[in-house]
Coordinates of C-alpha atoms in Angstrom, one line a residue:
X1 CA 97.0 184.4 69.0
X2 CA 95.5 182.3 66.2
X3 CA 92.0 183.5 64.7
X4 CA 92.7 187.0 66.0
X5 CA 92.4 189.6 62.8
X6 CA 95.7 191.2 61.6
X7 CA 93.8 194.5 60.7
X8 CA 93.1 197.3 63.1
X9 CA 90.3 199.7 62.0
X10 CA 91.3 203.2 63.9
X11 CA 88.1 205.2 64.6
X12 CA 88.1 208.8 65.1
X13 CA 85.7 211.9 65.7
X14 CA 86.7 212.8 62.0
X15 CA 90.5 211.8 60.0
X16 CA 91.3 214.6 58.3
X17 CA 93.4 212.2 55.4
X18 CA 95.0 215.3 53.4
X19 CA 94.1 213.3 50.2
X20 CA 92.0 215.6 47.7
X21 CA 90.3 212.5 46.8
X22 CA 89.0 212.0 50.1
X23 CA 89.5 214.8 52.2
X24 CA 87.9 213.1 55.5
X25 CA 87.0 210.2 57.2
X26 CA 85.4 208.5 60.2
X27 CA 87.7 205.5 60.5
X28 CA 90.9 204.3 58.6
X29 CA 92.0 200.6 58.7
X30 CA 95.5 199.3 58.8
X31 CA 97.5 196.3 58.2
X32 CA 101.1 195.2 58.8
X33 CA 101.8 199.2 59.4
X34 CA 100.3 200.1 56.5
X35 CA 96.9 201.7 55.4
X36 CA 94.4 200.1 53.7
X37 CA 91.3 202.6 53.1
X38 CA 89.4 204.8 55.1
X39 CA 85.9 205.5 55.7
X40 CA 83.0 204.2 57.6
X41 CA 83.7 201.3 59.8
X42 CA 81.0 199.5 58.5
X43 CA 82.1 199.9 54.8
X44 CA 85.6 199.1 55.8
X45 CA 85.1 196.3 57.5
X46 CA 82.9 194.7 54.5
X47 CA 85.8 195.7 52.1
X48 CA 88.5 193.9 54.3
X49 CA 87.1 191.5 56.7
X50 CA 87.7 191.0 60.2
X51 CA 89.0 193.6 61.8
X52 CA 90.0 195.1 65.3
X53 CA 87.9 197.6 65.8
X54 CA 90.1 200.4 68.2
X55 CA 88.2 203.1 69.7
X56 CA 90.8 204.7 71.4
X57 CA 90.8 208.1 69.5
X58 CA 87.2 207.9 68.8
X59 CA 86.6 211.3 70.2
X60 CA 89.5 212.9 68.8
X61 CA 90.6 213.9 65.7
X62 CA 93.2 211.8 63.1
X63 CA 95.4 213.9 60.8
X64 CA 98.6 212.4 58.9
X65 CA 101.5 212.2 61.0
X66 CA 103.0 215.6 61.4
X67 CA 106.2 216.3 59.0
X68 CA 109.0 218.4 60.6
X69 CA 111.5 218.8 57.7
X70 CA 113.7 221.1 59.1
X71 CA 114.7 220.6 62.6
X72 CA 117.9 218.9 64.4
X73 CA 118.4 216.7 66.8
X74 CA 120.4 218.9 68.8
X75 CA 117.0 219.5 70.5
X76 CA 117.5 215.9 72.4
X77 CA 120.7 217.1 73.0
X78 CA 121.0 220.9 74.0
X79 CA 118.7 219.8 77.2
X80 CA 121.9 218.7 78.8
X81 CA 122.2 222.3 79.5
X82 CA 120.7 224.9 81.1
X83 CA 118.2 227.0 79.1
X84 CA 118.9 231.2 79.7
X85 CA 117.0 232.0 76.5
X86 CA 114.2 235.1 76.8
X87 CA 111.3 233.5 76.4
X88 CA 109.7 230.7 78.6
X89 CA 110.6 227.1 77.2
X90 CA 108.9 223.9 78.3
X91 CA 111.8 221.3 78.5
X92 CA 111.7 217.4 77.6
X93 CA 111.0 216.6 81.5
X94 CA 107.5 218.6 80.8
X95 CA 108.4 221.5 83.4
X96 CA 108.7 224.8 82.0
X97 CA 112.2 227.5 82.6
X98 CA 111.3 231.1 82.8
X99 CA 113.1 232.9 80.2
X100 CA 116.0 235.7 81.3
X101 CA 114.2 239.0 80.2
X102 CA 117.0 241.2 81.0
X103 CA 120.7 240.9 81.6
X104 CA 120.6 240.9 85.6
X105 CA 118.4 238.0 85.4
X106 CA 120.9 235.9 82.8
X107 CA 123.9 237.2 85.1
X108 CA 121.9 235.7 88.3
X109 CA 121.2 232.9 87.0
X110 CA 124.8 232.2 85.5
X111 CA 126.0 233.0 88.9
X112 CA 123.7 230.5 90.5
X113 CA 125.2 227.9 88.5
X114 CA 128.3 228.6 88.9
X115 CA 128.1 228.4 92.7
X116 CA 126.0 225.0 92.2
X117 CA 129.5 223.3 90.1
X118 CA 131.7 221.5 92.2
X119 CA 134.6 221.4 89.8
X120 CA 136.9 225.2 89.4
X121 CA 137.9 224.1 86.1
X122 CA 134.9 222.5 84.7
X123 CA 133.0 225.3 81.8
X124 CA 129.8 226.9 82.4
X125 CA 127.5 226.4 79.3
X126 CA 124.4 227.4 78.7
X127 CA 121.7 228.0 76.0
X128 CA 119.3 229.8 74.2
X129 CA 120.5 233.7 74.8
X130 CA 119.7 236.0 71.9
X131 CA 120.9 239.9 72.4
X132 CA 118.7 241.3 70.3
X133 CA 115.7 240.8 72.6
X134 CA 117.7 243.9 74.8
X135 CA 117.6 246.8 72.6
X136 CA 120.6 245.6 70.7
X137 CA 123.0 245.4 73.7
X138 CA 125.9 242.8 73.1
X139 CA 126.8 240.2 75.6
X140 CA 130.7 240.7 76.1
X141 CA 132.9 238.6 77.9
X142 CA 133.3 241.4 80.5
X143 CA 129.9 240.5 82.0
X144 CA 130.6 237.0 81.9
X145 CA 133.6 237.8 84.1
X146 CA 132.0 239.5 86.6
X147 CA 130.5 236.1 87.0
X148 CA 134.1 234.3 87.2
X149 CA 137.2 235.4 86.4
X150 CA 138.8 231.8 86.2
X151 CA 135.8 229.4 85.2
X152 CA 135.4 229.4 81.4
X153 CA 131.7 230.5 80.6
X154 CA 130.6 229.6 77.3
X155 CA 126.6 231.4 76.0
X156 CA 125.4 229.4 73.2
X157 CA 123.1 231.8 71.6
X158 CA 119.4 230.8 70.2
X159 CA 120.4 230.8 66.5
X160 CA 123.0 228.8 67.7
X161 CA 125.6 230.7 64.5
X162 CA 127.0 232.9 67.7
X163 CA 128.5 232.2 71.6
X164 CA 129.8 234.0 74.0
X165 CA 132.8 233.3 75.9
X166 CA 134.5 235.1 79.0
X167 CA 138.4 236.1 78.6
X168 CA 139.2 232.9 80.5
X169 CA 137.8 231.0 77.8
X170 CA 139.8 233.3 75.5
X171 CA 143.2 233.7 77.4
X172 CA 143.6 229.5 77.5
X173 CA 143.2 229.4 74.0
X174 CA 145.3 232.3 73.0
X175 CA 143.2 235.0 70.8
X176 CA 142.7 237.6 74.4
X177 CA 144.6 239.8 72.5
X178 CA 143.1 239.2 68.9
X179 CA 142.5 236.5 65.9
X180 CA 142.4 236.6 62.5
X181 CA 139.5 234.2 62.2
X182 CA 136.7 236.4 60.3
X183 CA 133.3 236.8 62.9
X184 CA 135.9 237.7 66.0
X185 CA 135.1 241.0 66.6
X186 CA 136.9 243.7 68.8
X187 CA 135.4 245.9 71.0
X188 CA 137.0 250.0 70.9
X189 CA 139.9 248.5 72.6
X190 CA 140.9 246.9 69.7
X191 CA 140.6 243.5 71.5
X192 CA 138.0 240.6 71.2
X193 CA 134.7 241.2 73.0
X194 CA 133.7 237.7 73.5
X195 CA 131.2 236.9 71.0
X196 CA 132.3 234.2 68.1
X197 CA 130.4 234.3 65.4
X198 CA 129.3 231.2 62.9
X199 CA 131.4 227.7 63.6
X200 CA 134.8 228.9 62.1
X201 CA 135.0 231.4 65.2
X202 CA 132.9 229.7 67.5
X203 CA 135.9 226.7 67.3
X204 CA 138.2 228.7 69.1
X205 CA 136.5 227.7 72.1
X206 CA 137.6 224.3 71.6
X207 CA 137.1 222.3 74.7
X208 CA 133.5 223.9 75.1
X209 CA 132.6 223.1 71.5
X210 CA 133.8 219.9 71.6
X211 CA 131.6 218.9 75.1
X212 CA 128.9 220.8 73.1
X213 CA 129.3 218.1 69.9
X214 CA 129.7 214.9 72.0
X215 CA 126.3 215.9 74.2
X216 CA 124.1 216.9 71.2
X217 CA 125.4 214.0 69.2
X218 CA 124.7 211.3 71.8
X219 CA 122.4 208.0 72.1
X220 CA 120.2 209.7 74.7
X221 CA 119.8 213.1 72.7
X222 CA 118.5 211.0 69.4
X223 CA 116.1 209.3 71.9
X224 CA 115.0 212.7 73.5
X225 CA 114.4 214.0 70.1
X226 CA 112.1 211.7 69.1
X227 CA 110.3 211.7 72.2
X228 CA 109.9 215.0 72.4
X229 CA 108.8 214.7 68.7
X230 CA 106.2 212.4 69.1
X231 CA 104.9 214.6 72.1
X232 CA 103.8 217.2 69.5
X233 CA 102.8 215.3 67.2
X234 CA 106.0 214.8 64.5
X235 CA 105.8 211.2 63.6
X236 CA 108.8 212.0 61.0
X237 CA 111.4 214.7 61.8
X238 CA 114.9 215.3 60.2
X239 CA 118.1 216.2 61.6
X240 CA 119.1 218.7 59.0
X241 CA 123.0 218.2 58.4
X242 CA 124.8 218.2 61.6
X243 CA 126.4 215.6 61.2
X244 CA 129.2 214.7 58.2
X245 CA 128.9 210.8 58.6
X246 CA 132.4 210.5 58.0
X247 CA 132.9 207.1 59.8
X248 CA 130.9 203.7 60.4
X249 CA 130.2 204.2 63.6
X250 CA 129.3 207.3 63.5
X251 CA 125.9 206.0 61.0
X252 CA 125.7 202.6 62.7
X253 CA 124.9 204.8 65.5
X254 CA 122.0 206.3 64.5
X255 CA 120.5 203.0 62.8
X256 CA 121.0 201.3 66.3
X257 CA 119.4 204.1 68.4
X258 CA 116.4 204.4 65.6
X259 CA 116.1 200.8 65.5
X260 CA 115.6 200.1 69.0
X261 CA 112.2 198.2 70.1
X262 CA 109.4 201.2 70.1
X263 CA 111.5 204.3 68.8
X264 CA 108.4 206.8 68.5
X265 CA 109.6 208.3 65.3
X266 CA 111.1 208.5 61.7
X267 CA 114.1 210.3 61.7
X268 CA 115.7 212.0 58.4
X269 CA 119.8 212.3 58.9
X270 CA 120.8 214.6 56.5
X271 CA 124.5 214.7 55.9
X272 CA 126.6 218.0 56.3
X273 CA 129.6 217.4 53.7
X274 CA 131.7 219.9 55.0
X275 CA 131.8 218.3 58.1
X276 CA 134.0 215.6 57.1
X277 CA 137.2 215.2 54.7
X278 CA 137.0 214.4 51.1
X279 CA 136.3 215.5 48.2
X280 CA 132.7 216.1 46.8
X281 CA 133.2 213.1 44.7
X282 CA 134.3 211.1 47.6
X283 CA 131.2 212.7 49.9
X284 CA 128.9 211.7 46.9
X285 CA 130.1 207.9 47.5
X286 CA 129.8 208.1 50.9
X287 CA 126.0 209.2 50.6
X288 CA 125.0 206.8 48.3
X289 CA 126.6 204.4 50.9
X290 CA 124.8 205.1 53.4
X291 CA 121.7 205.2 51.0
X292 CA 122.0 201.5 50.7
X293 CA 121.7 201.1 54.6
X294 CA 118.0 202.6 55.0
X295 CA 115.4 201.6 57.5
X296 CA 111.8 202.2 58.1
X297 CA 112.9 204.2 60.8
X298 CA 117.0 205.7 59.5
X299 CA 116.6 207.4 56.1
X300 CA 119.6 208.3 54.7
X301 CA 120.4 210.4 51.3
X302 CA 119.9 213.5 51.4
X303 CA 122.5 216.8 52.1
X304 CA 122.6 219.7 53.4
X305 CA 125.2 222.6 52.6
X306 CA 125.0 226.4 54.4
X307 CA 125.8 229.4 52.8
X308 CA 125.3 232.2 55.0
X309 CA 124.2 233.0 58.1
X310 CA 121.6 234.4 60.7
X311 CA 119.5 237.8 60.0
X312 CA 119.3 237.9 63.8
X313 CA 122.7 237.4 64.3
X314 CA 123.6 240.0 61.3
X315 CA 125.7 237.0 59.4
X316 CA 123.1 236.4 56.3
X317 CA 123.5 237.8 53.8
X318 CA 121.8 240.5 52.2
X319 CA 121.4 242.4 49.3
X320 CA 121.2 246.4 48.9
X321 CA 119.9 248.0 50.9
X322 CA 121.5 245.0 53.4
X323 CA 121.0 245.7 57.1
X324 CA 119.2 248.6 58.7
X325 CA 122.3 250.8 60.6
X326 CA 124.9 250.9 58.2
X327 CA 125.5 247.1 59.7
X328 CA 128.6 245.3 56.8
X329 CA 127.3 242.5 55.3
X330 CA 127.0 239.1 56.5
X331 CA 129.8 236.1 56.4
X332 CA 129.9 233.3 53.8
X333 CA 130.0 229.8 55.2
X334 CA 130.7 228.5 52.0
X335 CA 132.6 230.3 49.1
X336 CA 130.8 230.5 45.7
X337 CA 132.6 228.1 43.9
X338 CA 133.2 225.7 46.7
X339 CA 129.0 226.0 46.9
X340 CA 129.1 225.2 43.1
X341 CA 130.8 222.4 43.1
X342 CA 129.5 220.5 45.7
X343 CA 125.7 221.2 44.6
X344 CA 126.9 219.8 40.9
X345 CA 128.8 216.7 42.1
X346 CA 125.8 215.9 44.2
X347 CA 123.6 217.0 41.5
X348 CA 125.0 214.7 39.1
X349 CA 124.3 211.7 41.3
X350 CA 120.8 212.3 41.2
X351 CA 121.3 213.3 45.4
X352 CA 118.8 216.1 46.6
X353 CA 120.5 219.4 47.7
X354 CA 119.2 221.5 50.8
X355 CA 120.4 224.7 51.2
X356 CA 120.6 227.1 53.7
X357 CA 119.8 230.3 53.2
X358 CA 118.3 233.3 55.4
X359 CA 119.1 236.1 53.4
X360 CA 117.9 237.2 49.6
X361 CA 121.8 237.4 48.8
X362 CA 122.3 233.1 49.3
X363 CA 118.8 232.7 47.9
X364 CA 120.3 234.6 44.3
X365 CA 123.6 232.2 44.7
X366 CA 121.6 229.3 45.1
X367 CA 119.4 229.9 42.1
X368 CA 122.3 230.8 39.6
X369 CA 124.3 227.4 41.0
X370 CA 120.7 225.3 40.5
X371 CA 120.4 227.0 37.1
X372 CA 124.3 226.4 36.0
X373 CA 123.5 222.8 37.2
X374 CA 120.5 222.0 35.2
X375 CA 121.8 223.5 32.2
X376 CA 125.1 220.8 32.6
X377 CA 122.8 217.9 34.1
X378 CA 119.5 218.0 33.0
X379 CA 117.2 216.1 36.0
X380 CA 113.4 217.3 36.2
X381 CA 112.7 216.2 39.7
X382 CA 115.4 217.0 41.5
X383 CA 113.8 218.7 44.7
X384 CA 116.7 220.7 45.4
X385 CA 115.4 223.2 48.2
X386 CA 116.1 226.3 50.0
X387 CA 115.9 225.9 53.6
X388 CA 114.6 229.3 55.4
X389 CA 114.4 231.7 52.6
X390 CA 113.1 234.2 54.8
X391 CA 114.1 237.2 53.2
X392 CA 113.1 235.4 49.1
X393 CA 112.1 237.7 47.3
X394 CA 108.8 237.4 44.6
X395 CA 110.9 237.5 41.5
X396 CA 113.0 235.1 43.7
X397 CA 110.2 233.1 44.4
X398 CA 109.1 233.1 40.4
X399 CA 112.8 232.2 39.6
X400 CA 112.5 229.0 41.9
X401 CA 109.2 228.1 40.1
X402 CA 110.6 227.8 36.5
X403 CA 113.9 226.3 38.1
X404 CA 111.8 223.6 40.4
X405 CA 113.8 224.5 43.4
X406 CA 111.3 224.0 47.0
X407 CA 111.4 226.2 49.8
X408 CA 111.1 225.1 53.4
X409 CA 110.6 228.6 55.4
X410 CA 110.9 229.9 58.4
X411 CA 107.5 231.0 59.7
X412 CA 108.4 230.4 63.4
X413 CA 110.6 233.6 63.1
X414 CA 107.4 235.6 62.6
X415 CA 106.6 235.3 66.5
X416 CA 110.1 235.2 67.9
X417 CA 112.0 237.6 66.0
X418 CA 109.3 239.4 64.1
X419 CA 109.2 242.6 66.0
X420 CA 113.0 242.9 65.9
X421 CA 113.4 242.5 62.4
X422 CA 111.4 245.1 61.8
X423 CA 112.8 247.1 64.3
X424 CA 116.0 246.4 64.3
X425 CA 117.9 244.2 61.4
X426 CA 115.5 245.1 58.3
X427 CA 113.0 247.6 58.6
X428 CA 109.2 247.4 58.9
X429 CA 108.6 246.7 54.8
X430 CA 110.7 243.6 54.3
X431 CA 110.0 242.4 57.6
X432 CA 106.4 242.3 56.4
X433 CA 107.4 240.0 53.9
X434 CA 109.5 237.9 55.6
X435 CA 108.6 234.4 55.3
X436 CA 106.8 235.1 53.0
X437 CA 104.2 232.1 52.9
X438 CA 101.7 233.2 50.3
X439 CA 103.8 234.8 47.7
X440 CA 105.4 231.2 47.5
X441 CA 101.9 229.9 46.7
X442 CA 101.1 232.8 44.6
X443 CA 104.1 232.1 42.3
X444 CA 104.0 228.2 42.2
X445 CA 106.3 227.4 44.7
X446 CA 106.1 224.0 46.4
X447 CA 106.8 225.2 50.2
X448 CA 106.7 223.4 53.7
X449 CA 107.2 225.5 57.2
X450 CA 109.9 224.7 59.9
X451 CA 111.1 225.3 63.5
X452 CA 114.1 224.8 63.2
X453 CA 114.4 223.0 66.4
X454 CA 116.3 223.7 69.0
X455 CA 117.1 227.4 67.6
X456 CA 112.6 227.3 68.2
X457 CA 111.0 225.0 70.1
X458 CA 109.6 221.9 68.4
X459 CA 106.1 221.2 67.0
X460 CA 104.1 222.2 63.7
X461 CA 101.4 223.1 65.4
X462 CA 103.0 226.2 66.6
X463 CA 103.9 226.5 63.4
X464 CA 101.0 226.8 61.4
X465 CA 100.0 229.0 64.0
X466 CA 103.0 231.1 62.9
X467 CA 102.2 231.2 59.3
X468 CA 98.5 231.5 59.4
X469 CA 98.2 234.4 61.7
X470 CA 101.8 235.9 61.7
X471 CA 101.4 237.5 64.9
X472 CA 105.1 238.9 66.7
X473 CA 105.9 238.1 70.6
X474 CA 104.2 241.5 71.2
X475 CA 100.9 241.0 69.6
X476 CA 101.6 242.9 66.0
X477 CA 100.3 241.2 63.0
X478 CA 103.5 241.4 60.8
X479 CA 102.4 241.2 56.8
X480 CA 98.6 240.5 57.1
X481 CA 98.8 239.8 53.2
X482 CA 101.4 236.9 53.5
X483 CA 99.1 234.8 56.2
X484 CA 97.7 231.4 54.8
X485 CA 94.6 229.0 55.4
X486 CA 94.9 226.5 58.2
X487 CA 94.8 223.7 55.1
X488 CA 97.6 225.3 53.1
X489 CA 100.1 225.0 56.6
X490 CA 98.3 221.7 57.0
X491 CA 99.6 221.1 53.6
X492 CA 103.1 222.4 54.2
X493 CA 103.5 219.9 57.4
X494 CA 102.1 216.9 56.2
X495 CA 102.6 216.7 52.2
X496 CA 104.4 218.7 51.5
X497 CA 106.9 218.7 54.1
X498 CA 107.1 214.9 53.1
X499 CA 107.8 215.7 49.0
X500 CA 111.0 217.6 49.9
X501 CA 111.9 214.9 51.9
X502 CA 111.2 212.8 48.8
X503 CA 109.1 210.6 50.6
X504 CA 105.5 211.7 49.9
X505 CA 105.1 207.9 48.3
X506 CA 105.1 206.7 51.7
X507 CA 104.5 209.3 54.3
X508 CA 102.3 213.0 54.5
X509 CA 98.8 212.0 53.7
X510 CA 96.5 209.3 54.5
X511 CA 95.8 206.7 51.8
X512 CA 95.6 203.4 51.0
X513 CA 99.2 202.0 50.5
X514 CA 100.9 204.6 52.6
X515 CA 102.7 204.0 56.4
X516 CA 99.9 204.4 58.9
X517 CA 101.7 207.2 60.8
X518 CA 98.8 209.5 62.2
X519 CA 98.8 212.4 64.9
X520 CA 95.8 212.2 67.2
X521 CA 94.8 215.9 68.3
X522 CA 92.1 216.5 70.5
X523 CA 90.6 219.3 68.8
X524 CA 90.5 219.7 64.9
X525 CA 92.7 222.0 63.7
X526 CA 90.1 223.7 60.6
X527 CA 87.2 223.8 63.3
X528 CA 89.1 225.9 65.8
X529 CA 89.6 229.9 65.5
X530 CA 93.0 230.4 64.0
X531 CA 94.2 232.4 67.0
X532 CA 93.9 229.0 69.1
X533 CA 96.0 226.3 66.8
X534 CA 98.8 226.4 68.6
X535 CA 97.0 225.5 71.5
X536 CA 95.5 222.0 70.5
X537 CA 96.4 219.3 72.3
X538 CA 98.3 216.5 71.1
X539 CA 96.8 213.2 72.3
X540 CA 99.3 210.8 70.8
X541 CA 100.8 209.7 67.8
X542 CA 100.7 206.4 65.3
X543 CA 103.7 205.2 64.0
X544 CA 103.6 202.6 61.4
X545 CA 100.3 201.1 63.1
X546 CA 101.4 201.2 66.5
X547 CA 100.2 204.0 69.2
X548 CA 103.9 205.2 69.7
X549 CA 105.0 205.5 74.2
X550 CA 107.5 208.0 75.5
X551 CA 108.7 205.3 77.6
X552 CA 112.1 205.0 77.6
X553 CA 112.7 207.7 75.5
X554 CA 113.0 210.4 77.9

């Protein structure tokens, strides 16, 4: 409507802006989805003009959109299964599952859904099981056939590196008797148990894999995902390599979904390499192809590779003294020099390199390959990061500094598998410091903090909560000395998160110039007791200037 003002002045009970410079606020102003300066209204509206004044958040507080740089979108996706996992999970729909605390209760409810599918031949799938919750006790596909002998059952398990299958699953596809694909192990029989571990194993199970691809992979589970993002408070969240963009559709895809009239969020699509032919030249070309596609709400460019595992699952892996038990060693995803030469290819193009890896083993290949690679390509700001690091050690961590290598770590695992690595996998002294948060800052290491979404359940307020207080599932403080301040996790969510991402020029802080993408919480987050930050509520988010709606998004 003519004479109406083009700026929108956002006032709040404070705006916590993350910019040293000036570190809070009572209003910030926007323009054309961008900021242009916070402060008082008054003083905001005498700098710029006219302006829309837009009270409402005014009793709530502003903080810079939440960052979620490790996650996948696979947590839109996975919902179109039932959950079994052990603890409680609130699902996209808002209503919460009860977890399956024992194995009668995932055998129940397995057999309730089995009775509930109308189709003999159509597979079971489910989600979210770990066995380590139950005193070590595998899942083997003898107790999935005492739920049917004829319908293939497939268990994805949380870290999602393992399933489970029953021996109908196995006896269609031929390995009931045995494999040689490494991560099938056999059971005192000398025959498979069930479980297939990490995705060379796990695509034995082809016809349950594949339904498992096309369902996480779809329209609606992009649009779920950034719903359920922007219900926590993620106004930018990445999809971290699931996906090998091999084809045009494939990427036009995800820049139709994201582009649709009020997507609530940013999403990051990192590329996996290895899942899709060609060369790492030819992957290099494809990258920078879909570089040149970007939009404000589709950022393409960055990869992804994996090297090992899960400590959970026992596939990182580990260096002396390795896993508690006498346990072998963990499985390489990637071989050394196949690692090498895909980092350098990228490397040389300038392309920033994520890499997965859970145990101190990877972490020490990673670091040699980033060093072997600066020393033939010299490139200062290169970002490359390691993506969990939760067993890094501190001359690790002091390696990474001198090398510029990020880490993006794992702090949810504190709470959900804390007590069991300590119990179980690596013993109470490296458990304590696992995700290890403030020897990163200690050292110099540029570090955000991840879910890891769906293998934990989105949102960076839980998070924080994770890295500031490091409490286990059974009320243990694990590592008292590697907690952190609520403004250093702040940090690792917001800015931080949003340098690895190598988008901190636009996103991660709130200052003049930058996207006006906000989270809206109700309570602020360095005025509450620690103990209670995961339990803020998340009023809303702002995404580019516009108060972001669910609707039609879940």
């Amino acid at each position: 409507m003519s004479g109406m003002p083009d700026i929108t002045i956002f006032r709040a009970q404070r705006v916590v802006t993350m910019d040293p410079a000036v570190p809070t606020a009572r209003a910030v102003a926007v323009r054309d989805g961008l900021i242009l300066g916070v402060g008082e209204t008054d003083v905001l509206q005498s700098t710029w003009g006219q302006a829309a004044v837009d009270d409402t958040f005014a009793g709530d507080v502003i903080v810079p959109g939440f960052v979620e740089a490790h996650s996948h979108a696979f947590e839109g996706g996975i919902w179109g299964f039932e959950y079994v996992g052990y603890f409680d999970r609130r699902g996209p729909d808002g209503l919460v599952r009860d977890g399956c605390r024992n194995f009668e209760s995932l055998i129940a409810r397995l057999r309730q859904l089995d009775h509930d599918i109308e189709d003999p031949t159509e597979s079971l799938i489910v989600w979210g099981f770990d066995p380590i919750y139950f005193q070590g006790k595998r899942l083997a596909a003898h107790h999935l056939d005492a739920v049917s002998a004829t319908r293939p059952i497939c268990v994805v398990h949380a870290s999602l590196h393992l399933i489970t299958v029953n021996t109908a699953v196995m006896e269609r596809e031929g390995f009931a008797e045995g494999s040689e694909v490494e991560g099938v192990p056999n059971g005192a029989d000398g025959r498979p148990l069930g479980e297939l571990q990490e995705p060379p194993a796990m695509s034995l199970a082809r016809i349950e894999m594949r339904r498992l691809m096309s369902t996480m992979s779809s329209d609606e589970a992009i649009r779920r995902f950034a719903a359920m993002a922007r219900t926590v408070g993620c106004t930018t969240v990445t999809d971290l390599g699931t996906s090998g963009f091999a084809s045009d559709a494939e990427s036009d895809r995800w820049l139709a979904v994201t582009g649709e009239a009020g997507f609530p969020a940013r999403i990051v699509p990192f590329m996996n390499p290895k899942a899709a032919p060609g060369t790492p030249a030819e992957r290099v070309r494809r990258l920078l192809d879909l570089e040149s596609m970007n939009t404000d709400t589709c950022r393409f460019g960055r990869v992804k590779l994996i090297l090992d595992g899960s400590i959970q699952g026992f596939t990182a892996r580990l260096n002396p003294p390795g896993y508690l038990g006498d346990r072998p060693n963990g499985i390489w995803l990637m071989a050394p020099e196949e690692y090498a030469g895909y980092l350098l290819a990228f490397h040389r193009a300038n392309v920033t390199v994520h890499t997965h890896v859970n145990g101190d083993e990877a972490v020490d290949l990673m670091l040699d390959t980033v060093d072997e690679a600066l020393r033939q390509h010299s490139w200062l700001d290169h970002r490359h990061t390691a993506q969990h690091s939760q067993l890094t050690t501190p001359a690790q961590y002091r390696r990474m500094a001198v090398l510029g290598v990020n880490a993006n770590i794992f702090s949810n695992h504190i709470f959900y598998w804390g007590d069991q690595h300590r119990d179980i996998t690596v013993g109470p002294d490296r458990a304590a410091r696992m995700n290890a948060c403030a020897t990163a800052k200690r050292e110099g290491v540029r570090f955000s903090i991840h879910s890891d979404a769906s293998v934990t359940p989105l949102g960076c307020l839980h998070t924080m909560w994770c890295a500031v207080n490091r409490v286990t599932a059974s009320g243990a403080v694990l590592g008292p000395e590697e907690r952190i301040s609520v403004a250093d996790a702040m940090k690792a969510v917001t800015i931080d998160a949003a340098f690895q991402l190598r988008l901190d020029h636009e996103i991660g802080s709130i200052e003049g110039g930058k996207r006006a993408d906000f989270a809206v919480l109700a309570d602020d987050p360095f005025e509450v007791d620690p103990i209670a930050l995961r339990d803020i509520d998340v009023v809303g988010t702002v995404l580019g200037g516009r108060i972001t709606s669910s609707d039609g998004f879940v």
